[in-house]
Amino acid sequence: MEKDTLSLFELNALVRQVLERTLNHEYWVEAELSECRERGGHCYMELVQKDEHSATPIARASAKCWRTQWSILQPYFERATGQELHAGLKVRLKVYAQFHEAYGFSWIVTDIDPTFTLGDMARRRKEIISQLKAEGVFDLQKELTLPLFCQRIAVISSQTAAGYGDFVNQLMDNGQHLQFTTRLFPATMQGEQVEQSIIAALNNIYGNIADFDCVVIIRGGGATADMSGFDTLALAENVANFPLPIITGIGHDRDESILDMVSFARVKTPTAAAALLVEHLKEVLDTLNSCQERIALLARQKLSAHHLRLSAIAEAIPRLFSIMKTRQEARLNSLYSQLSALIQQKLLGQMGRITAYEERIPMLLERRLATEKHRMELLTEKLKALDPSLLLKRGYSITLFEGKAVRDPGQLKKGDEIVTRVEKGTLKSIIK
């Protein structure tokens, strides 16, 4: 029984011998990198294959690329794709099997096909662009305009990036002495955290959006190979829907990233982004200066025209005044003559009326006096008829109390003194 027992080393050596005899060729394999890290000059990878429908891993394996081969493959791949190898990237690798008694099984990478990765990257970029266009957001930033006085700049960049310093220096030390203010919103600009970091910075800017005129995303100073973080759907959607114009200057010369495509304007470098802003504000300043010169010129022309007009009027005033004076004097003389004739005519008419009145007045007075005399005679007869003495002569009497005729005995009371007038005199009585 003991003779059939192997040590672990012997068993692993047996496995290695079997693999070396049966898997003694190199194989091209397509897989997705779930992990990729460099240590000691070697590259260690974790490969995964996912189900097309559920994205569930259905196969996993470890792979290694030794230092001598990695020093060749790494720059070759990055030059061809503009990308560093990173998690999530689909790759086509040439590998051979290796089993080590102490370290176990691993695939050893001897070659890499960048065209496969480029094809997958192109497919993913095409899918993202198609989705952005289907959502109607691909060109939203292009519909915006830079404010005329675009001077308050929100900057998304790595705080330690040389490109950020170049941008600020270019902006502040412009030859036209134009004034700008910048505020940095730090973000990771390389690696797997690019998407989340830039989106978080955009959200912070949105919280203070009234303080800024535009946003600049710059990356200068980092490795130009790793651009995958700028080709994601979530980042593109956030940039496309942002209400302020976004200028990108993430420092690469190969094909535009999706971030560049959806942004308001794309330049190659941070300094080019600063130059764009300086040139924009300079154009506004030049326009204002041109408008100022035109306004001043038009004002001078207008003043000159008015001055000439006033001079002509001033020269014409004495002549016009003389003509007007002559006309008015003639008119006044005509009016005076007309007024005199009218007054004379009116006086003659009134004199005729006065003469007629003078002739009629005596006759009218005599008629009026006769009428009034007759009226007086009638009144005298009426007064005589109403004379109380006539009643007394007929035997009537008049009783007076306090000088007034008594018409009702109820007016009197006991002790009142009354006076009774008769034809021949008066009688005084006391009421008992």
Short mmCIF file of C-alpha atoms in Angstrom, two decimals:
data_model
loop_
_atom_site.label_atom_id
_atom_site.label_comp_id
_atom_site.label_asym_id
_atom_site.label_seq_id
_atom_site.Cartn_x
_atom_site.Cartn_y
_atom_site.Cartn_z
CA MET A 1 0.00 0.00 0.00
CA GLU A 2 2.82 2.37 0.91
CA LYS A 3 4.51 1.63 -2.45
CA ASP A 4 1.39 3.07 -4.23
CA THR A 5 1.52 6.34 -2.24
CA LEU A 6 3.11 9.43 -3.84
CA SER A 7 4.32 12.59 -2.22
CA LEU A 8 2.67 15.80 -3.29
CA PHE A 9 5.83 16.81 -5.12
CA GLU A 10 5.92 13.46 -6.95
CA LEU A 11 2.25 13.79 -7.88
CA ASN A 12 2.71 17.35 -9.12
CA ALA A 13 5.82 16.27 -11.04
CA LEU A 14 3.76 13.55 -12.67
CA VAL A 15 1.13 16.12 -13.66
CA ARG A 16 3.86 18.34 -15.08
CA GLN A 17 5.28 15.46 -17.14
CA VAL A 18 1.83 14.57 -18.50
CA LEU A 19 1.10 18.17 -19.45
CA GLU A 20 4.51 18.60 -21.07
CA ARG A 21 3.90 15.50 -23.18
CA THR A 22 0.26 16.20 -24.11
CA LEU A 23 0.06 20.06 -24.17
CA ASN A 24 3.41 20.67 -25.82
CA HIS A 25 2.16 23.38 -28.24
CA GLU A 26 1.29 27.07 -28.04
CA TYR A 27 -2.38 28.07 -28.34
CA TRP A 28 -4.20 31.29 -29.19
CA VAL A 29 -6.93 31.97 -26.62
CA GLU A 30 -9.60 34.70 -26.42
CA ALA A 31 -10.60 35.89 -22.94
CA GLU A 32 -11.43 38.88 -20.82
CA LEU A 33 -9.00 40.24 -18.24
CA SER A 34 -10.58 40.21 -14.81
CA GLU A 35 -7.29 41.28 -13.24
CA CYS A 36 -3.95 42.52 -14.54
CA ARG A 37 -1.04 43.59 -12.37
CA GLU A 38 2.69 44.05 -12.81
CA ARG A 39 5.17 42.96 -10.16
CA GLY A 40 8.91 42.67 -10.41
CA GLY A 41 8.76 43.33 -14.13
CA HIS A 42 6.44 40.36 -14.69
CA CYS A 43 2.73 40.65 -15.59
CA TYR A 44 0.20 38.53 -13.76
CA MET A 45 -3.24 38.12 -15.31
CA GLU A 46 -6.54 36.52 -14.35
CA LEU A 47 -8.50 35.40 -17.39
CA VAL A 48 -12.26 34.87 -17.46
CA GLN A 49 -14.88 33.88 -20.01
CA LYS A 50 -18.48 34.98 -19.39
CA ASP A 51 -21.77 33.66 -20.64
CA GLU A 52 -22.95 35.92 -23.50
CA HIS A 53 -26.48 36.23 -22.14
CA SER A 54 -26.05 36.34 -18.34
CA ALA A 55 -22.43 37.61 -18.09
CA THR A 56 -21.83 34.80 -15.57
CA PRO A 57 -18.21 33.50 -15.57
CA ILE A 58 -18.08 30.03 -17.10
CA ALA A 59 -14.28 29.65 -17.16
CA ARG A 60 -11.32 31.07 -15.24
CA ALA A 61 -7.55 30.73 -15.48
CA SER A 62 -4.31 32.41 -14.38
CA ALA A 63 -1.74 33.62 -16.86
CA LYS A 64 1.75 35.07 -16.57
CA CYS A 65 4.01 36.97 -18.91
CA TRP A 66 7.62 36.84 -17.82
CA ARG A 67 9.74 39.96 -17.68
CA THR A 68 11.77 39.41 -20.84
CA GLN A 69 8.65 38.87 -22.97
CA TRP A 70 6.53 41.47 -21.12
CA SER A 71 9.10 44.23 -21.79
CA ILE A 72 8.46 43.60 -25.51
CA LEU A 73 4.72 42.92 -25.52
CA GLN A 74 3.67 45.80 -23.26
CA PRO A 75 4.92 48.74 -25.41
CA TYR A 76 3.86 46.89 -28.57
CA PHE A 77 0.29 46.52 -27.31
CA GLU A 78 0.07 50.09 -25.99
CA ARG A 79 1.40 51.60 -29.22
CA ALA A 80 -1.07 49.62 -31.28
CA THR A 81 -4.17 50.15 -29.14
CA GLY A 82 -3.48 53.34 -27.18
CA GLN A 83 -4.50 51.34 -24.10
CA GLU A 84 -2.78 49.71 -21.17
CA LEU A 85 -3.81 46.19 -20.34
CA HIS A 86 -6.46 46.50 -17.63
CA ALA A 87 -9.40 44.68 -16.13
CA GLY A 88 -12.40 44.47 -18.43
CA LEU A 89 -10.34 44.42 -21.62
CA LYS A 90 -10.85 41.55 -24.06
CA VAL A 91 -7.58 40.09 -25.36
CA ARG A 92 -6.25 37.38 -27.67
CA LEU A 93 -3.14 35.78 -26.21
CA LYS A 94 -0.73 33.11 -27.37
CA VAL A 95 -0.03 30.80 -24.43
CA TYR A 96 1.48 27.49 -23.49
CA ALA A 97 0.70 25.38 -20.45
CA GLN A 98 3.09 25.29 -17.50
CA PHE A 99 2.76 23.33 -14.30
CA HIS A 100 5.17 23.94 -11.44
CA GLU A 101 5.38 21.56 -8.52
CA ALA A 102 5.37 24.46 -6.03
CA TYR A 103 3.19 27.02 -7.77
CA GLY A 104 0.66 24.94 -9.65
CA PHE A 105 -0.80 25.42 -13.13
CA SER A 106 -0.60 28.59 -15.20
CA TRP A 107 -0.76 29.71 -18.82
CA ILE A 108 2.43 31.44 -19.94
CA VAL A 109 1.89 34.30 -22.39
CA THR A 110 4.30 34.54 -25.29
CA ASP A 111 2.42 36.87 -27.66
CA ILE A 112 -0.60 39.16 -27.82
CA ASP A 113 -2.81 40.19 -30.75
CA PRO A 114 -3.68 43.92 -30.42
CA THR A 115 -5.97 43.82 -33.49
CA PHE A 116 -8.43 41.61 -31.57
CA THR A 117 -8.55 44.11 -28.70
CA LEU A 118 -8.88 46.98 -31.14
CA GLY A 119 -11.81 45.22 -32.79
CA ASP A 120 -13.55 44.66 -29.46
CA MET A 121 -12.84 48.26 -28.38
CA ALA A 122 -14.19 49.55 -31.70
CA ARG A 123 -17.31 47.42 -31.31
CA ARG A 124 -17.91 48.68 -27.77
CA ARG A 125 -17.28 52.29 -28.83
CA LYS A 126 -19.69 51.89 -31.72
CA GLU A 127 -22.35 50.44 -29.40
CA ILE A 128 -21.91 53.32 -26.92
CA ILE A 129 -22.06 55.96 -29.69
CA SER A 130 -25.19 54.34 -31.17
CA GLN A 131 -26.85 54.31 -27.76
CA LEU A 132 -25.98 57.96 -27.13
CA LYS A 133 -27.44 58.92 -30.50
CA ALA A 134 -30.55 56.85 -29.84
CA GLU A 135 -30.99 58.69 -26.53
CA GLY A 136 -30.71 62.00 -28.41
CA VAL A 137 -27.84 63.28 -26.23
CA PHE A 138 -24.82 62.81 -28.52
CA ASP A 139 -24.88 66.39 -29.85
CA LEU A 140 -26.40 68.20 -26.85
CA GLN A 141 -23.11 69.86 -25.89
CA LYS A 142 -22.63 71.13 -29.46
CA GLU A 143 -25.90 73.06 -29.10
CA LEU A 144 -24.46 75.11 -26.22
CA THR A 145 -22.46 78.31 -26.63
CA LEU A 146 -19.59 79.68 -24.62
CA PRO A 147 -20.72 82.74 -22.64
CA LEU A 148 -19.30 85.96 -24.06
CA PHE A 149 -17.39 86.63 -20.84
CA CYS A 150 -16.25 83.06 -20.16
CA GLN A 151 -13.87 83.75 -17.27
CA ARG A 152 -14.97 81.48 -14.39
CA ILE A 153 -13.52 78.06 -15.17
CA ALA A 154 -14.19 74.79 -13.34
CA VAL A 155 -11.25 72.44 -13.93
CA ILE A 156 -11.38 68.64 -13.59
CA SER A 157 -7.88 67.23 -13.40
CA SER A 158 -5.40 65.51 -11.16
CA GLN A 159 -4.07 68.03 -8.67
CA THR A 160 -0.47 66.88 -9.23
CA ALA A 161 -0.68 66.68 -13.02
CA ALA A 162 1.84 68.84 -14.84
CA GLY A 163 -0.84 69.57 -17.42
CA TYR A 164 -2.99 71.29 -14.80
CA GLY A 165 -0.15 73.65 -13.90
CA ASP A 166 0.52 74.33 -17.58
CA PHE A 167 -3.17 75.11 -18.11
CA VAL A 168 -3.33 77.58 -15.21
CA ASN A 169 -0.06 79.28 -16.21
CA GLN A 170 -1.14 79.61 -19.85
CA LEU A 171 -4.49 81.02 -18.77
CA MET A 172 -3.19 83.53 -16.24
CA ASP A 173 -0.09 84.71 -18.12
CA ASN A 174 -1.86 85.53 -21.38
CA GLY A 175 -0.42 88.36 -23.42
CA GLN A 176 -3.67 90.34 -23.41
CA HIS A 177 -3.79 90.49 -19.57
CA LEU A 178 -7.28 89.01 -19.59
CA GLN A 179 -8.62 88.00 -16.20
CA PHE A 180 -9.73 84.42 -15.40
CA THR A 181 -10.56 82.55 -12.21
CA THR A 182 -10.18 78.78 -11.89
CA ARG A 183 -11.27 76.22 -9.33
CA LEU A 184 -9.90 72.70 -9.35
CA PHE A 185 -12.16 69.70 -8.80
CA PRO A 186 -9.61 66.89 -8.28
CA ALA A 187 -10.23 63.61 -10.09
CA THR A 188 -8.42 60.42 -10.97
CA MET A 189 -7.42 60.70 -14.62
CA GLN A 190 -5.87 57.26 -15.17
CA GLY A 191 -6.87 53.71 -14.36
CA GLU A 192 -10.15 52.07 -13.43
CA GLN A 193 -11.45 54.95 -11.27
CA VAL A 194 -11.54 57.55 -14.09
CA GLU A 195 -15.26 57.22 -14.79
CA GLN A 196 -16.52 57.41 -11.19
CA SER A 197 -14.04 60.14 -10.26
CA ILE A 198 -14.91 62.49 -13.14
CA ILE A 199 -18.66 61.94 -12.64
CA ALA A 200 -18.26 62.81 -8.96
CA ALA A 201 -16.39 66.01 -9.92
CA LEU A 202 -19.15 66.94 -12.38
CA ASN A 203 -21.75 66.45 -9.65
CA ASN A 204 -19.77 68.77 -7.35
CA ILE A 205 -19.62 71.42 -10.08
CA TYR A 206 -23.35 71.06 -10.71
CA GLY A 207 -23.96 71.81 -7.04
CA ASN A 208 -22.26 75.22 -7.57
CA ILE A 209 -23.17 75.70 -11.22
CA ALA A 210 -24.01 79.41 -10.87
CA ASP A 211 -20.33 80.07 -10.03
CA PHE A 212 -18.94 78.87 -13.37
CA ASP A 213 -19.13 79.65 -17.10
CA CYS A 214 -17.65 76.41 -18.45
CA VAL A 215 -15.86 73.18 -17.47
CA VAL A 216 -12.42 72.02 -18.64
CA ILE A 217 -11.36 68.37 -18.34
CA ILE A 218 -7.59 68.03 -18.75
CA ARG A 219 -5.20 65.14 -18.30
CA GLY A 220 -1.78 66.24 -19.49
CA GLY A 221 1.15 64.68 -17.69
CA GLY A 222 -0.28 61.17 -17.30
CA ALA A 223 0.46 58.10 -19.35
CA THR A 224 -1.04 58.54 -22.79
CA ALA A 225 -1.64 54.83 -23.27
CA ASP A 226 -4.53 54.28 -20.85
CA MET A 227 -7.57 56.03 -22.36
CA SER A 228 -10.21 53.40 -21.64
CA GLY A 229 -11.70 55.38 -18.76
CA PHE A 230 -12.81 58.07 -21.21
CA ASP A 231 -14.75 55.62 -23.41
CA THR A 232 -17.57 54.67 -21.03
CA LEU A 233 -21.32 55.13 -21.47
CA ALA A 234 -21.97 56.56 -18.01
CA LEU A 235 -19.28 59.25 -18.34
CA ALA A 236 -20.42 60.16 -21.85
CA GLU A 237 -24.05 60.52 -20.69
CA ASN A 238 -23.04 62.75 -17.79
CA VAL A 239 -20.93 65.01 -20.01
CA ALA A 240 -23.50 65.14 -22.84
CA ASN A 241 -26.29 66.19 -20.46
CA PHE A 242 -24.23 68.72 -18.51
CA PRO A 243 -25.73 72.24 -18.77
CA LEU A 244 -22.36 74.06 -19.07
CA PRO A 245 -20.03 73.79 -22.10
CA ILE A 246 -17.30 71.19 -21.46
CA ILE A 247 -13.88 71.48 -23.13
CA THR A 248 -11.64 68.39 -23.14
CA GLY A 249 -7.87 68.43 -23.37
CA ILE A 250 -6.80 64.96 -22.30
CA GLY A 251 -3.55 64.89 -24.23
CA HIS A 252 -3.58 62.22 -26.92
CA ASP A 253 -3.17 62.26 -30.68
CA ARG A 254 -4.93 59.01 -31.65
CA ASP A 255 -8.64 58.72 -32.41
CA GLU A 256 -10.98 60.80 -30.32
CA SER A 257 -12.34 59.26 -27.15
CA ILE A 258 -16.10 59.14 -26.72
CA LEU A 259 -15.67 61.85 -24.07
CA ASP A 260 -14.10 64.07 -26.77
CA MET A 261 -16.93 63.30 -29.18
CA VAL A 262 -19.75 64.37 -26.87
CA SER A 263 -17.99 67.39 -25.37
CA PHE A 264 -18.56 70.99 -26.49
CA ALA A 265 -15.00 71.29 -27.85
CA ARG A 266 -11.99 69.00 -27.97
CA VAL A 267 -8.34 70.10 -28.00
CA LYS A 268 -5.21 67.99 -27.75
CA THR A 269 -3.50 69.45 -24.70
CA PRO A 270 -4.27 71.44 -21.53
CA THR A 271 -2.38 74.43 -22.91
CA ALA A 272 -4.50 74.28 -26.05
CA ALA A 273 -7.61 74.39 -23.83
CA ALA A 274 -6.26 77.50 -22.13
CA ALA A 275 -5.42 79.03 -25.53
CA LEU A 276 -8.98 78.37 -26.71
CA LEU A 277 -10.44 80.23 -23.70
CA VAL A 278 -7.97 83.10 -24.07
CA GLU A 279 -8.69 83.41 -27.79
CA HIS A 280 -12.46 83.35 -27.16
CA LEU A 281 -12.26 86.15 -24.59
CA LYS A 282 -9.83 88.06 -26.82
CA GLU A 283 -12.34 87.90 -29.69
CA VAL A 284 -15.02 89.27 -27.37
CA LEU A 285 -12.64 92.05 -26.27
CA ASP A 286 -11.74 92.82 -29.90
CA THR A 287 -15.44 92.93 -30.78
CA LEU A 288 -16.11 95.31 -27.89
CA ASN A 289 -13.17 97.52 -28.90
CA SER A 290 -14.37 97.51 -32.50
CA CYS A 291 -17.90 98.40 -31.37
CA GLN A 292 -16.48 101.14 -29.16
CA GLU A 293 -14.52 102.60 -32.09
CA ARG A 294 -17.55 102.38 -34.37
CA ILE A 295 -19.78 104.03 -31.77
CA ALA A 296 -17.24 106.80 -31.28
CA LEU A 297 -16.91 107.27 -35.06
CA LEU A 298 -20.68 107.33 -35.56
CA ALA A 299 -21.03 109.76 -32.67
CA ARG A 300 -18.42 112.07 -34.19
CA GLN A 301 -20.09 111.85 -37.59
CA LYS A 302 -23.47 112.53 -36.04
CA LEU A 303 -22.14 115.47 -34.05
CA SER A 304 -20.42 116.87 -37.14
CA ALA A 305 -23.62 116.60 -39.17
CA HIS A 306 -25.62 118.28 -36.40
CA HIS A 307 -22.95 120.97 -36.06
CA LEU A 308 -23.16 121.73 -39.78
CA ARG A 309 -26.94 121.76 -39.61
CA LEU A 310 -26.89 124.09 -36.59
CA SER A 311 -24.39 126.37 -38.35
CA ALA A 312 -26.64 126.55 -41.41
CA ILE A 313 -29.64 127.27 -39.20
CA ALA A 314 -27.71 129.93 -37.29
CA GLU A 315 -26.74 131.62 -40.53
CA ALA A 316 -30.33 131.47 -41.80
CA ILE A 317 -31.93 132.75 -38.58
CA PRO A 318 -31.36 136.53 -39.18
CA ARG A 319 -32.69 136.32 -42.74
CA LEU A 320 -35.61 134.15 -41.68
CA PHE A 321 -36.30 136.45 -38.73
CA SER A 322 -36.33 139.50 -41.03
CA ILE A 323 -38.73 137.76 -43.44
CA MET A 324 -40.90 136.60 -40.58
CA LYS A 325 -40.85 140.04 -38.97
CA THR A 326 -41.93 141.69 -42.24
CA ARG A 327 -44.70 139.14 -42.71
CA GLN A 328 -45.92 139.51 -39.13
CA GLU A 329 -45.82 143.30 -39.32
CA ALA A 330 -47.85 143.21 -42.52
CA ARG A 331 -50.25 140.77 -40.92
CA LEU A 332 -50.56 142.93 -37.79
CA ASN A 333 -51.21 146.00 -39.92
CA SER A 334 -53.86 144.11 -41.84
CA LEU A 335 -55.41 142.90 -38.61
CA TYR A 336 -55.25 146.42 -37.15
CA SER A 337 -57.05 147.84 -40.20
CA GLN A 338 -59.65 145.10 -40.05
CA LEU A 339 -60.10 145.63 -36.31
CA SER A 340 -60.47 149.40 -36.74
CA ALA A 341 -63.06 148.90 -39.47
CA LEU A 342 -64.94 146.41 -37.36
CA ILE A 343 -64.85 148.69 -34.31
CA GLN A 344 -66.03 151.62 -36.39
CA GLN A 345 -68.77 149.49 -37.87
CA LYS A 346 -69.74 148.22 -34.43
CA LEU A 347 -69.77 151.73 -32.96
CA LEU A 348 -71.96 152.99 -35.78
CA GLY A 349 -74.36 150.14 -35.17
CA GLN A 350 -74.44 150.77 -31.42
CA MET A 351 -74.88 154.52 -31.94
CA GLY A 352 -77.93 153.79 -34.09
CA ARG A 353 -79.36 151.59 -31.39
CA ILE A 354 -78.67 154.24 -28.73
CA THR A 355 -80.41 156.89 -30.83
CA ALA A 356 -83.40 154.61 -31.25
CA TYR A 357 -83.47 153.98 -27.51
CA GLU A 358 -83.26 157.72 -26.81
CA GLU A 359 -86.28 158.29 -29.01
CA ARG A 360 -88.28 155.49 -27.42
CA ILE A 361 -87.40 156.14 -23.76
CA PRO A 362 -89.78 159.20 -23.18
CA MET A 363 -92.69 157.39 -24.73
CA LEU A 364 -91.94 154.24 -22.74
CA LEU A 365 -91.59 156.27 -19.52
CA GLU A 366 -94.90 158.02 -20.05
CA ARG A 367 -96.57 154.68 -20.75
CA ARG A 368 -95.01 153.14 -17.67
CA LEU A 369 -95.95 156.10 -15.45
CA ALA A 370 -99.56 155.98 -16.63
CA THR A 371 -99.70 152.25 -15.92
CA GLU A 372 -98.23 152.67 -12.45
CA LYS A 373 -100.55 155.65 -11.70
CA HIS A 374 -103.56 153.60 -12.60
CA ARG A 375 -102.28 150.73 -10.46
CA MET A 376 -101.81 153.12 -7.52
CA GLU A 377 -105.37 154.36 -7.87
CA LEU A 378 -106.65 150.81 -7.80
CA LEU A 379 -104.60 150.03 -4.69
CA THR A 380 -105.86 153.19 -3.00
CA GLU A 381 -109.46 152.16 -3.61
CA LYS A 382 -108.70 148.70 -2.20
CA LEU A 383 -107.08 150.23 0.88
CA LYS A 384 -110.05 152.47 1.47
CA ALA A 385 -112.36 149.49 1.27
CA LEU A 386 -110.27 147.69 3.86
CA ASP A 387 -110.00 150.67 6.27
CA PRO A 388 -111.21 149.44 9.77
CA SER A 389 -112.75 152.92 10.53
CA LEU A 390 -115.38 152.23 7.94
CA LEU A 391 -116.41 149.11 9.86
CA LEU A 392 -116.50 151.12 13.11
CA LYS A 393 -118.79 153.70 11.51
CA ARG A 394 -121.19 150.92 10.72
CA GLY A 395 -121.46 150.03 14.44
CA TYR A 396 -118.83 147.33 14.61
CA SER A 397 -116.04 147.22 17.21
CA ILE A 398 -112.56 145.74 17.32
CA THR A 399 -111.19 144.05 20.44
CA LEU A 400 -107.45 144.29 20.91
CA PHE A 401 -105.16 142.45 23.28
CA GLU A 402 -101.62 143.69 23.48
CA GLY A 403 -102.18 145.64 20.27
CA LYS A 404 -103.43 142.63 18.28
CA ALA A 405 -106.96 141.82 17.23
CA VAL A 406 -108.62 139.07 19.31
CA ARG A 407 -110.09 136.42 17.03
CA ASP A 408 -110.56 133.61 19.56
CA PRO A 409 -111.75 134.04 23.19
CA GLY A 410 -109.53 131.13 24.07
CA GLN A 411 -106.59 133.47 23.62
CA LEU A 412 -107.55 135.36 26.78
CA LYS A 413 -107.36 134.43 30.45
CA LYS A 414 -108.64 135.85 33.67
CA GLY A 415 -107.09 139.22 34.55
CA ASP A 416 -106.10 140.07 30.96
CA GLU A 417 -106.78 143.68 29.96
CA ILE A 418 -108.39 144.18 26.60
CA VAL A 419 -109.10 147.32 24.53
CA THR A 420 -112.30 147.70 22.50
CA ARG A 421 -112.29 150.26 19.71
CA VAL A 422 -115.59 151.83 18.64
CA GLU A 423 -116.41 154.73 16.27
CA LYS A 424 -116.23 157.42 18.97
CA GLY A 425 -113.34 156.08 21.08
CA THR A 426 -111.93 153.06 23.01
CA LEU A 427 -112.99 150.99 26.00
CA LYS A 428 -110.71 149.07 28.38
CA SER A 429 -111.94 145.93 30.11
CA ILE A 430 -110.59 143.29 32.54
CA ILE A 431 -111.39 139.65 31.91
CA LYS A 432 -113.01 138.10 35.02
#
